[in-house]
Amino acid sequence: MLNDLPHTPIPQHGLAREEVLAQLLAMKQRDQDWRGGRVFSLVYSAGDEVHELLQDALSLYSAENGLNVLAFPSIGTMQHDIVKNTATLLGADEPTSGGCVEGYLTSGGTESLLQAVKTARDVARHERWIRHPQIVVAESAHAAFTKAADYFDVELIRVPVGADLRVDVTTFDEACTDATIMVVGSAPTYPHGVVDPIADIAALALRRGILCHVDACMGGFLLPFLVRLGRFSQPFDFRIPGVTSMSADVHKYGYASKGVSVVLYRTHELARHQVFTTSDWLGGFYASTTMAGTRPAGPIAAAWAALMHIGLDGYLELTRTAHDAAQALRAGIESIEGLEVRGDPPATVLAFGARDPAVLDIFSVGERLASDGWYLDRQNRPDSLHATVHAGSAASVPYLIRDLRHAVTAVGKARAADRSTTYGQSG
Ligand SMILES: Cc1ncc(COP(=O)(O)O)c(C=O)c1O
């Protein structure tokens, strides 16, 4: 495979800076142009001004190493600020949280979930003597849980969602065994943007004496502001007794650069299971809270800069903008004959598809939209298109609805040959 693809060899004599940058820009022409507001996946933009600040912060810390906060104490300070502020947003300062929430920065949502699963496994091993632990999640929980189970030798039990595409707590309860160490809810789920009944899942966990993780990778910097706007009222965070850990991505609706998420634990004792230490090598005592050793400091600085520059008022406005647009998109989709939004997504992420797949092929519609320059992910079971609406794509929503309407009419009964739904990289 490595030899099958063309590549640019390292030149004998290095190229001039201008030449290198020109080549980078040329390569980038093939990428999705997220600045145009037509990308409804993968990128979260708070606008050019914030983006420029992120770039400055990234370059200010391009060489420093986030592994060692003794050498670079400013990185430790920024990490602490990001984790503490995230915990506060997620109810850690409220009396019902117990007041002892602790956590760590990670490289992204996937790593936060990997850490939460590994921590649960280690708690089970060291405190409950369970050698073959199980975790119960819904089919809608992020693929990173499957990855975590695979990496850490935990059995993952995936159960079907209810008719509303949310966790069905009775099904969860029935799937739990004596070896179950954790149950999971998402706020919201990636595939459909619905928020699981977190209070019920946490109550089940309390009753069974097991852990409960809330995956708020998507919602951690969104739902708290929707609550403040009076647009969302369902409890989902550490205010709920029984929620033992949470994940929240600063690089999603925190509008930071890629590479920063937070994983939080209800107690110090739980959090300590995440820390890896060893003194069995000649390099001295080694301690690390993340999967990586050396860590880029630039994203940490950019995340800190985003929080400080956008501020709570700024996040409220960004949330209002994204939510208004998502609501408009939902209404637009529902006004087009033959289309339906899956479930009842309360935030800014949604999936939609054909009411009757025999009449309309949503992937065919997706291909048409792609040829018009729109970027939306595909999902299956049932076939759907997926949109993550953020502040930077909000202004494009009326045009997306217009093109969607045209696409549905234009494709008629045509069926796309390509049925793939790949999200990520497989080689
Ligand atoms: C609910 C949820 N959890 C976890 C993740 C994984 O995050 P990342 O892609 O940053 O690893 C995502 C990503 O979209 C998500 O939506």
mmCIF file of N, CA and C and ligand atoms in Angstrom, residues 42 44 107-113 140-145 186-191 215-219 247 249 251-252 258-261 349 386 388 423, ligand 1:
data_model
loop_
_atom_site.group_PDB
_atom_site.id
_atom_site.type_symbol
_atom_site.label_atom_id
_atom_site.label_comp_id
_atom_site.label_asym_id
_atom_site.label_seq_id
_atom_site.Cartn_x
_atom_site.Cartn_y
_atom_site.Cartn_z
ATOM 1 N N LEU A 42 -17.042 18.060 10.968
ATOM 2 C CA LEU A 42 -15.593 18.097 11.195
ATOM 3 C C LEU A 42 -15.013 19.442 11.627
ATOM 4 N N TYR A 44 -15.586 23.464 13.244
ATOM 5 C CA TYR A 44 -16.448 24.355 14.032
ATOM 6 C C TYR A 44 -15.799 25.728 13.968
ATOM 7 N N SER A 107 -6.361 14.801 24.063
ATOM 8 C CA SER A 107 -6.147 15.279 22.693
ATOM 9 C C SER A 107 -7.440 15.371 21.880
ATOM 10 N N GLY A 108 -8.552 14.893 22.434
ATOM 11 C CA GLY A 108 -9.800 14.940 21.679
ATOM 12 C C GLY A 108 -10.844 14.041 22.317
ATOM 13 N N GLY A 109 -12.028 14.052 21.717
ATOM 14 C CA GLY A 109 -13.121 13.276 22.287
ATOM 15 C C GLY A 109 -12.789 11.800 22.399
ATOM 16 N N THR A 110 -12.165 11.269 21.360
ATOM 17 C CA THR A 110 -11.836 9.838 21.383
ATOM 18 C C THR A 110 -10.927 9.522 22.557
ATOM 19 N N GLU A 111 -9.898 10.346 22.763
ATOM 20 C CA GLU A 111 -9.004 10.044 23.879
ATOM 21 C C GLU A 111 -9.731 10.193 25.216
ATOM 22 N N SER A 112 -10.618 11.167 25.323
ATOM 23 C CA SER A 112 -11.367 11.302 26.586
ATOM 24 C C SER A 112 -12.166 10.029 26.869
ATOM 25 N N LEU A 113 -12.768 9.474 25.813
ATOM 26 C CA LEU A 113 -13.563 8.253 26.011
ATOM 27 C C LEU A 113 -12.656 7.056 26.295
ATOM 28 N N SER A 140 -26.050 4.047 19.557
ATOM 29 C CA SER A 140 -25.779 5.430 19.152
ATOM 30 C C SER A 140 -24.524 5.997 19.800
ATOM 31 N N ALA A 141 -23.991 5.349 20.839
ATOM 32 C CA ALA A 141 -22.798 5.875 21.510
ATOM 33 C C ALA A 141 -21.628 5.867 20.524
ATOM 34 N N HIS A 142 -20.742 6.817 20.667
ATOM 35 C CA HIS A 142 -19.691 7.025 19.666
ATOM 36 C C HIS A 142 -18.840 5.774 19.442
ATOM 37 N N ALA A 143 -18.347 5.651 18.209
ATOM 38 C CA ALA A 143 -17.504 4.504 17.830
ATOM 39 C C ALA A 143 -16.269 4.386 18.723
ATOM 40 N N ALA A 144 -15.877 5.486 19.348
ATOM 41 C CA ALA A 144 -14.682 5.447 20.207
ATOM 42 C C ALA A 144 -14.870 4.486 21.387
ATOM 43 N N PHE A 145 -16.114 4.192 21.768
ATOM 44 C CA PHE A 145 -16.314 3.214 22.848
ATOM 45 C C PHE A 145 -15.914 1.813 22.371
ATOM 46 N N SER A 186 -25.220 9.732 26.141
ATOM 47 C CA SER A 186 -24.613 10.787 25.318
ATOM 48 C C SER A 186 -25.475 12.048 25.361
ATOM 49 N N ALA A 187 -24.795 13.189 25.373
ATOM 50 C CA ALA A 187 -25.507 14.461 25.472
ATOM 51 C C ALA A 187 -24.863 15.509 24.569
ATOM 52 N N PRO A 188 -25.231 15.554 23.284
ATOM 53 C CA PRO A 188 -26.113 14.635 22.586
ATOM 54 C C PRO A 188 -25.313 13.529 21.901
ATOM 55 N N THR A 189 -26.045 12.590 21.261
ATOM 56 C CA THR A 189 -25.393 11.546 20.475
ATOM 57 C C THR A 189 -24.893 12.163 19.172
ATOM 58 N N TYR A 190 -23.826 11.589 18.643
ATOM 59 C CA TYR A 190 -23.351 12.072 17.338
ATOM 60 C C TYR A 190 -24.345 11.726 16.214
ATOM 61 N N PRO A 191 -24.798 10.465 16.097
ATOM 62 C CA PRO A 191 -25.575 10.119 14.894
ATOM 63 C C PRO A 191 -26.863 10.926 14.710
ATOM 64 N N ASP A 215 -21.158 11.154 27.808
ATOM 65 C CA ASP A 215 -20.355 11.637 26.696
ATOM 66 C C ASP A 215 -20.960 12.962 26.212
ATOM 67 N N ALA A 216 -20.376 14.052 26.733
ATOM 68 C CA ALA A 216 -20.809 15.394 26.297
ATOM 69 C C ALA A 216 -19.716 16.013 25.425
ATOM 70 N N CYS A 217 -19.024 15.137 24.658
ATOM 71 C CA CYS A 217 -17.991 15.650 23.744
ATOM 72 C C CYS A 217 -18.602 16.708 22.830
ATOM 73 N N MET A 218 -19.774 16.404 22.319
ATOM 74 C CA MET A 218 -20.448 17.337 21.423
ATOM 75 C C MET A 218 -21.133 18.458 22.210
ATOM 76 N N GLY A 219 -21.738 18.102 23.330
ATOM 77 C CA GLY A 219 -22.615 19.065 24.018
ATOM 78 C C GLY A 219 -21.987 19.842 25.155
ATOM 79 N N SER A 247 -17.163 13.701 29.469
ATOM 80 C CA SER A 247 -16.181 14.185 28.496
ATOM 81 C C SER A 247 -16.780 15.368 27.754
ATOM 82 N N ASP A 249 -15.592 18.286 24.588
ATOM 83 C CA ASP A 249 -14.536 18.691 23.643
ATOM 84 C C ASP A 249 -14.485 20.205 23.478
ATOM 85 N N HIS A 251 -12.510 21.441 21.356
ATOM 86 C CA HIS A 251 -12.309 21.641 19.918
ATOM 87 C C HIS A 251 -13.575 21.435 19.089
ATOM 88 N N LYS A 252 -14.706 21.274 19.745
ATOM 89 C CA LYS A 252 -15.961 21.271 18.989
ATOM 90 C C LYS A 252 -16.640 22.619 19.272
ATOM 91 N N LYS A 258 -8.103 22.128 16.810
ATOM 92 C CA LYS A 258 -8.184 20.683 17.058
ATOM 93 C C LYS A 258 -7.125 20.235 18.064
ATOM 94 N N GLY A 259 -7.498 19.276 18.903
ATOM 95 C CA GLY A 259 -6.533 18.664 19.791
ATOM 96 C C GLY A 259 -6.792 18.881 21.267
ATOM 97 N N VAL A 260 -8.018 19.335 21.625
ATOM 98 C CA VAL A 260 -8.267 19.574 23.055
ATOM 99 C C VAL A 260 -9.671 19.131 23.470
ATOM 100 N N SER A 261 -9.678 18.206 24.440
ATOM 101 C CA SER A 261 -10.922 17.771 25.072
ATOM 102 C C SER A 261 -10.639 17.658 26.566
ATOM 103 N N VAL A 349 -27.172 19.381 16.171
ATOM 104 C CA VAL A 349 -26.747 18.247 15.354
ATOM 105 C C VAL A 349 -27.997 17.479 14.953
ATOM 106 N N HIS A 386 -26.177 13.744 7.566
ATOM 107 C CA HIS A 386 -25.913 14.231 8.924
ATOM 108 C C HIS A 386 -25.380 15.653 8.852
ATOM 109 N N THR A 388 -23.865 18.868 11.259
ATOM 110 C CA THR A 388 -23.467 19.528 12.495
ATOM 111 C C THR A 388 -23.470 21.018 12.180
ATOM 112 N N TYR A 423 -16.549 7.159 7.822
ATOM 113 C CA TYR A 423 -16.277 8.388 8.559
ATOM 114 C C TYR A 423 -14.936 8.160 9.231
HETATM 115 C C1 LIG B 1 -20.653 12.408 21.025
HETATM 116 C C2 LIG B 1 -19.233 12.295 20.541
HETATM 117 N N1 LIG B 1 -18.337 11.614 21.274
HETATM 118 C C3 LIG B 1 -17.065 11.484 20.884
HETATM 119 C C4 LIG B 1 -16.613 12.036 19.714
HETATM 120 C C5 LIG B 1 -15.186 11.821 19.287
HETATM 121 O O1 LIG B 1 -14.493 13.036 19.243
HETATM 122 P P1 LIG B 1 -13.153 13.217 18.428
HETATM 123 O O2 LIG B 1 -13.502 13.078 16.984
HETATM 124 O O3 LIG B 1 -12.705 14.581 18.830
HETATM 125 O O4 LIG B 1 -12.191 12.190 18.845
HETATM 126 C C6 LIG B 1 -17.511 12.745 18.908
HETATM 127 C C7 LIG B 1 -17.086 13.315 17.638
HETATM 128 O O5 LIG B 1 -17.840 13.839 16.859
HETATM 129 C C8 LIG B 1 -18.850 12.891 19.335
HETATM 130 O O6 LIG B 1 -19.761 13.559 18.613
#
